Amino acid sequence: GTWYSMVEVGGDLFALNPNTGDFVKITTAGVVTRVVDISASQGHIVPTALTFHNGNFYVGNLGLFPIVQGSSKLFRITPAGQLTSIGSGFTTILGLAYGPDGHLYVLENTTGNPFPTPGTGRIIRLDAGGVRTVIASGLFLPTAMTFGPDGAIYVSNKGFGPPPNGVGQILSITVPSR
């Protein structure tokens, strides 16, 4: 497999394999068990982004190529493996994170183009009512994000593709207040 995203919860690791659609639990003893086969109910959607919040896991998917605008989704997965779709209309999701404000932030790698395109990545904040606000745009093929202890979002920008002026960078993005 090609493992892409992983989180630690209760001393165990939980990881996504985008190629097979597996979501697994890995204990400190090295025992691996499948929580859910996402592809069994969703097909080959390429799940890539993973976060944990308030007792549940949240997953976003990349999708296939050529990219279809708005074809990526968000899912909630219970620890028992129950999968529920909770949002749609996203494009090429490669990162998810809950902010200190309690809102879910979604990192889209490429928008508005059929193939990965520099300068079209963005971060969207979802409020409790589902309202979407673009927090940052113009990102250059971003591949992941996390919140730092300072409340800023840290994004791996220039995560793949041809380097125009060096290879890779980490951006610090201050989250605007509402």
PDB file of C-alpha atoms in Angstrom:
ATOM      1  CA  GLY A   1       0.000   0.000   0.000  1.00  0.00           C
ATOM      2  CA  THR A   2       0.807   3.666  -0.036  1.00  0.00           C
ATOM      3  CA  TRP A   3       0.010   5.077   3.399  1.00  0.00           C
ATOM      4  CA  TYR A   4      -0.746   8.798   3.321  1.00  0.00           C
ATOM      5  CA  SER A   5      -2.294  10.080   6.530  1.00  0.00           C
ATOM      6  CA  MET A   6      -2.041   8.949  10.147  1.00  0.00           C
ATOM      7  CA  VAL A   7      -3.206  10.123  13.589  1.00  0.00           C
ATOM      8  CA  GLU A   8      -2.545   8.933  17.136  1.00  0.00           C
ATOM      9  CA  VAL A   9      -5.579   8.276  19.316  1.00  0.00           C
ATOM     10  CA  GLY A  10      -5.418   6.665  22.759  1.00  0.00           C
ATOM     11  CA  GLY A  11      -1.909   5.343  22.199  1.00  0.00           C
ATOM     12  CA  ASP A  12      -2.773   3.633  18.908  1.00  0.00           C
ATOM     13  CA  LEU A  13      -2.065   4.826  15.384  1.00  0.00           C
ATOM     14  CA  PHE A  14      -4.812   5.055  12.756  1.00  0.00           C
ATOM     15  CA  ALA A  15      -3.824   5.268   9.090  1.00  0.00           C
ATOM     16  CA  LEU A  16      -5.295   5.575   5.591  1.00  0.00           C
ATOM     17  CA  ASN A  17      -4.160   3.684   2.514  1.00  0.00           C
ATOM     18  CA  PRO A  18      -5.465   5.689  -0.474  1.00  0.00           C
ATOM     19  CA  ASN A  19      -4.748   2.924  -3.008  1.00  0.00           C
ATOM     20  CA  THR A  20      -6.862   0.269  -1.288  1.00  0.00           C
ATOM     21  CA  GLY A  21      -9.271   2.455   0.683  1.00  0.00           C
ATOM     22  CA  ASP A  22      -8.279   0.791   3.958  1.00  0.00           C
ATOM     23  CA  PHE A  23      -8.565   2.619   7.279  1.00  0.00           C
ATOM     24  CA  VAL A  24      -6.618   0.673   9.897  1.00  0.00           C
ATOM     25  CA  LYS A  25      -5.653   0.683  13.574  1.00  0.00           C
ATOM     26  CA  ILE A  26      -2.047  -0.109  14.531  1.00  0.00           C
ATOM     27  CA  THR A  27      -1.284  -0.934  18.168  1.00  0.00           C
ATOM     28  CA  THR A  28       2.049  -0.305  19.887  1.00  0.00           C
ATOM     29  CA  ALA A  29       2.590  -4.082  19.672  1.00  0.00           C
ATOM     30  CA  GLY A  30       2.401  -3.796  15.879  1.00  0.00           C
ATOM     31  CA  VAL A  31      -0.983  -5.474  15.476  1.00  0.00           C
ATOM     32  CA  VAL A  32      -2.822  -4.072  12.457  1.00  0.00           C
ATOM     33  CA  THR A  33      -6.611  -4.360  12.186  1.00  0.00           C
ATOM     34  CA  ARG A  34      -8.938  -2.901   9.594  1.00  0.00           C
ATOM     35  CA  VAL A  35     -11.445  -0.417  11.014  1.00  0.00           C
ATOM     36  CA  VAL A  36     -13.292  -0.088   7.698  1.00  0.00           C
ATOM     37  CA  ASP A  37     -12.737  -0.700   3.987  1.00  0.00           C
ATOM     38  CA  ILE A  38     -13.869   2.657   2.613  1.00  0.00           C
ATOM     39  CA  SER A  39     -13.733   1.357  -0.961  1.00  0.00           C
ATOM     40  CA  ALA A  40     -16.337  -1.341  -0.174  1.00  0.00           C
ATOM     41  CA  SER A  41     -19.105   1.271  -0.017  1.00  0.00           C
ATOM     42  CA  GLN A  42     -17.556   4.265  -1.826  1.00  0.00           C
ATOM     43  CA  GLY A  43     -15.523   2.717  -4.644  1.00  0.00           C
ATOM     44  CA  HIS A  44     -11.991   3.867  -5.475  1.00  0.00           C
ATOM     45  CA  ILE A  45     -12.255   7.450  -4.161  1.00  0.00           C
ATOM     46  CA  VAL A  46      -8.639   7.653  -2.891  1.00  0.00           C
ATOM     47  CA  PRO A  47      -9.102   8.623   0.798  1.00  0.00           C
ATOM     48  CA  THR A  48      -6.124  10.784   1.759  1.00  0.00           C
ATOM     49  CA  ALA A  49      -6.880  13.166   4.617  1.00  0.00           C
ATOM     50  CA  LEU A  50      -7.513  12.106   8.216  1.00  0.00           C
ATOM     51  CA  THR A  51      -8.178  13.857  11.512  1.00  0.00           C
ATOM     52  CA  PHE A  52      -9.796  12.957  14.851  1.00  0.00           C
ATOM     53  CA  HIS A  53     -12.227  15.156  16.777  1.00  0.00           C
ATOM     54  CA  ASN A  54     -14.753  14.600  19.575  1.00  0.00           C
ATOM     55  CA  GLY A  55     -14.559  10.808  19.464  1.00  0.00           C
ATOM     56  CA  ASN A  56     -14.781  10.331  15.682  1.00  0.00           C
ATOM     57  CA  PHE A  57     -12.453  10.230  12.708  1.00  0.00           C
ATOM     58  CA  TYR A  58     -12.933  12.502   9.715  1.00  0.00           C
ATOM     59  CA  VAL A  59     -11.705  11.604   6.230  1.00  0.00           C
ATOM     60  CA  GLY A  60     -11.475  13.511   2.949  1.00  0.00           C
ATOM     61  CA  ASN A  61     -10.680  12.094  -0.463  1.00  0.00           C
ATOM     62  CA  LEU A  62      -8.463  13.075  -3.376  1.00  0.00           C
ATOM     63  CA  GLY A  63     -10.437  11.456  -6.185  1.00  0.00           C
ATOM     64  CA  LEU A  64      -9.191  10.247  -9.561  1.00  0.00           C
ATOM     65  CA  PHE A  65      -7.598  11.982 -12.544  1.00  0.00           C
ATOM     66  CA  PRO A  66      -8.584  13.877 -14.497  1.00  0.00           C
ATOM     67  CA  ILE A  67      -9.855  15.962 -11.588  1.00  0.00           C
ATOM     68  CA  VAL A  68     -13.594  16.574 -11.493  1.00  0.00           C
ATOM     69  CA  GLN A  69     -14.331  19.869  -9.733  1.00  0.00           C
ATOM     70  CA  GLY A  70     -16.455  19.300  -6.608  1.00  0.00           C
ATOM     71  CA  SER A  71     -16.147  15.499  -6.601  1.00  0.00           C
ATOM     72  CA  SER A  72     -14.340  15.110  -3.252  1.00  0.00           C
ATOM     73  CA  LYS A  73     -16.260  14.387  -0.066  1.00  0.00           C
ATOM     74  CA  LEU A  74     -15.955  14.415   3.710  1.00  0.00           C
ATOM     75  CA  PHE A  75     -16.792  11.380   5.829  1.00  0.00           C
ATOM     76  CA  ARG A  76     -17.163  10.665   9.531  1.00  0.00           C
ATOM     77  CA  ILE A  77     -15.995   7.268  10.778  1.00  0.00           C
ATOM     78  CA  THR A  78     -16.854   6.038  14.255  1.00  0.00           C
ATOM     79  CA  PRO A  79     -14.257   4.012  16.194  1.00  0.00           C
ATOM     80  CA  ALA A  80     -16.429   0.964  15.386  1.00  0.00           C
ATOM     81  CA  GLY A  81     -16.046   1.642  11.649  1.00  0.00           C
ATOM     82  CA  GLN A  82     -19.432   3.147  10.750  1.00  0.00           C
ATOM     83  CA  LEU A  83     -18.879   5.412   7.708  1.00  0.00           C
ATOM     84  CA  THR A  84     -21.171   8.387   7.030  1.00  0.00           C
ATOM     85  CA  SER A  85     -20.875  11.021   4.303  1.00  0.00           C
ATOM     86  CA  ILE A  86     -21.040  14.482   5.918  1.00  0.00           C
ATOM     87  CA  GLY A  87     -20.105  16.849   3.087  1.00  0.00           C
ATOM     88  CA  SER A  88     -19.522  17.090  -0.632  1.00  0.00           C
ATOM     89  CA  GLY A  89     -18.547  19.590  -3.297  1.00  0.00           C
ATOM     90  CA  PHE A  90     -14.829  19.724  -2.474  1.00  0.00           C
ATOM     91  CA  THR A  91     -11.923  19.125  -4.847  1.00  0.00           C
ATOM     92  CA  THR A  92      -8.717  17.110  -4.276  1.00  0.00           C
ATOM     93  CA  ILE A  93      -8.721  17.028  -0.459  1.00  0.00           C
ATOM     94  CA  LEU A  94      -5.225  16.336   0.936  1.00  0.00           C
ATOM     95  CA  GLY A  95      -5.547  17.755   4.451  1.00  0.00           C
ATOM     96  CA  LEU A  96      -8.061  18.061   7.290  1.00  0.00           C
ATOM     97  CA  ALA A  97      -7.635  19.673  10.689  1.00  0.00           C
ATOM     98  CA  TYR A  98      -9.873  20.949  13.453  1.00  0.00           C
ATOM     99  CA  GLY A  99      -8.776  24.389  14.592  1.00  0.00           C
ATOM    100  CA  PRO A 100      -8.670  25.833  18.098  1.00  0.00           C
ATOM    101  CA  ASP A 101     -11.972  27.505  17.187  1.00  0.00           C
ATOM    102  CA  GLY A 102     -13.609  24.058  16.822  1.00  0.00           C
ATOM    103  CA  HIS A 103     -14.145  24.407  13.069  1.00  0.00           C
ATOM    104  CA  LEU A 104     -13.028  21.918  10.450  1.00  0.00           C
ATOM    105  CA  TYR A 105     -10.449  23.170   7.930  1.00  0.00           C
ATOM    106  CA  VAL A 106     -10.123  21.484   4.529  1.00  0.00           C
ATOM    107  CA  LEU A 107      -7.011  21.663   2.335  1.00  0.00           C
ATOM    108  CA  GLU A 108      -7.704  21.370  -1.392  1.00  0.00           C
ATOM    109  CA  ASN A 109      -4.641  20.698  -3.560  1.00  0.00           C
ATOM    110  CA  THR A 110      -5.948  21.837  -6.951  1.00  0.00           C
ATOM    111  CA  THR A 111      -9.169  23.603  -7.890  1.00  0.00           C
ATOM    112  CA  GLY A 112     -10.584  24.553 -11.270  1.00  0.00           C
ATOM    113  CA  ASN A 113      -8.254  22.352 -13.332  1.00  0.00           C
ATOM    114  CA  PRO A 114      -8.317  18.750 -14.605  1.00  0.00           C
ATOM    115  CA  PHE A 115      -4.751  17.980 -13.433  1.00  0.00           C
ATOM    116  CA  PRO A 116      -2.570  19.162 -10.510  1.00  0.00           C
ATOM    117  CA  THR A 117      -1.957  22.869 -11.098  1.00  0.00           C
ATOM    118  CA  PRO A 118       0.355  25.148  -9.093  1.00  0.00           C
ATOM    119  CA  GLY A 119      -1.292  28.190  -7.528  1.00  0.00           C
ATOM    120  CA  THR A 120      -4.795  26.726  -7.278  1.00  0.00           C
ATOM    121  CA  GLY A 121      -4.715  25.107  -3.822  1.00  0.00           C
ATOM    122  CA  ARG A 122      -6.729  26.552  -0.967  1.00  0.00           C
ATOM    123  CA  ILE A 123      -7.892  26.113   2.627  1.00  0.00           C
ATOM    124  CA  ILE A 124     -11.591  26.271   3.471  1.00  0.00           C
ATOM    125  CA  ARG A 125     -13.080  26.681   6.960  1.00  0.00           C
ATOM    126  CA  LEU A 126     -16.449  25.049   7.656  1.00  0.00           C
ATOM    127  CA  ASP A 127     -18.541  26.474  10.450  1.00  0.00           C
ATOM    128  CA  ALA A 128     -21.084  24.448  12.451  1.00  0.00           C
ATOM    129  CA  GLY A 129     -23.841  25.320   9.964  1.00  0.00           C
ATOM    130  CA  GLY A 130     -21.775  24.187   6.974  1.00  0.00           C
ATOM    131  CA  VAL A 131     -20.920  27.682   5.731  1.00  0.00           C
ATOM    132  CA  ARG A 132     -17.616  27.611   3.824  1.00  0.00           C
ATOM    133  CA  THR A 133     -15.067  30.401   4.018  1.00  0.00           C
ATOM    134  CA  VAL A 134     -11.863  30.435   1.982  1.00  0.00           C
ATOM    135  CA  ILE A 135      -9.048  31.130   4.469  1.00  0.00           C
ATOM    136  CA  ALA A 136      -6.126  30.955   2.014  1.00  0.00           C
ATOM    137  CA  SER A 137      -5.866  30.540  -1.745  1.00  0.00           C
ATOM    138  CA  GLY A 138      -3.168  30.490  -4.393  1.00  0.00           C
ATOM    139  CA  LEU A 139      -1.297  27.626  -2.721  1.00  0.00           C
ATOM    140  CA  PHE A 140       1.299  25.800  -4.856  1.00  0.00           C
ATOM    141  CA  LEU A 141       0.430  22.065  -4.801  1.00  0.00           C
ATOM    142  CA  PRO A 142      -0.032  21.809  -1.001  1.00  0.00           C
ATOM    143  CA  THR A 143       0.029  18.300   0.442  1.00  0.00           C
ATOM    144  CA  ALA A 144      -0.780  18.550   4.181  1.00  0.00           C
ATOM    145  CA  MET A 145      -1.605  20.931   7.018  1.00  0.00           C
ATOM    146  CA  THR A 146      -1.782  21.077  10.786  1.00  0.00           C
ATOM    147  CA  PHE A 147      -2.435  23.649  13.490  1.00  0.00           C
ATOM    148  CA  GLY A 148       0.506  24.772  15.584  1.00  0.00           C
ATOM    149  CA  PRO A 149       0.388  25.668  19.294  1.00  0.00           C
ATOM    150  CA  ASP A 150       0.290  29.320  18.202  1.00  0.00           C
ATOM    151  CA  GLY A 151      -3.088  28.772  16.460  1.00  0.00           C
ATOM    152  CA  ALA A 152      -1.621  29.234  12.973  1.00  0.00           C
ATOM    153  CA  ILE A 153      -2.100  26.712  10.180  1.00  0.00           C
ATOM    154  CA  TYR A 154       1.132  25.176   8.923  1.00  0.00           C
ATOM    155  CA  VAL A 155       0.946  23.970   5.316  1.00  0.00           C
ATOM    156  CA  SER A 156       3.409  21.915   3.303  1.00  0.00           C
ATOM    157  CA  ASN A 157       3.409  23.962   0.102  1.00  0.00           C
ATOM    158  CA  LYS A 158       5.173  22.894  -3.101  1.00  0.00           C
ATOM    159  CA  GLY A 159       4.619  19.351  -1.833  1.00  0.00           C
ATOM    160  CA  PHE A 160       5.241  17.765  -5.236  1.00  0.00           C
ATOM    161  CA  GLY A 161       5.825  18.659  -8.858  1.00  0.00           C
ATOM    162  CA  PRO A 162       8.577  20.592 -10.585  1.00  0.00           C
ATOM    163  CA  PRO A 163      10.448  22.992  -8.308  1.00  0.00           C
ATOM    164  CA  PRO A 164      10.401  26.513  -9.707  1.00  0.00           C
ATOM    165  CA  ASN A 165      12.701  28.022  -7.057  1.00  0.00           C
ATOM    166  CA  GLY A 166      13.760  25.326  -4.639  1.00  0.00           C
ATOM    167  CA  VAL A 167      11.965  22.295  -3.319  1.00  0.00           C
ATOM    168  CA  GLY A 168       9.147  22.448  -0.789  1.00  0.00           C
ATOM    169  CA  GLN A 169       8.278  24.972   1.865  1.00  0.00           C
ATOM    170  CA  ILE A 170       6.252  25.246   5.038  1.00  0.00           C
ATOM    171  CA  LEU A 171       3.861  28.178   5.186  1.00  0.00           C
ATOM    172  CA  SER A 172       2.475  29.669   8.391  1.00  0.00           C
ATOM    173  CA  ILE A 173      -1.027  31.028   7.825  1.00  0.00           C
ATOM    174  CA  THR A 174      -2.734  33.175  10.428  1.00  0.00           C
ATOM    175  CA  VAL A 175      -6.385  32.236  10.700  1.00  0.00           C
ATOM    176  CA  PRO A 176      -8.608  35.303  10.350  1.00  0.00           C
ATOM    177  CA  SER A 177     -11.162  35.813  13.093  1.00  0.00           C
ATOM    178  CA  ARG A 178     -14.793  35.495  12.179  1.00  0.00           C
TER     179      ARG A 178
END
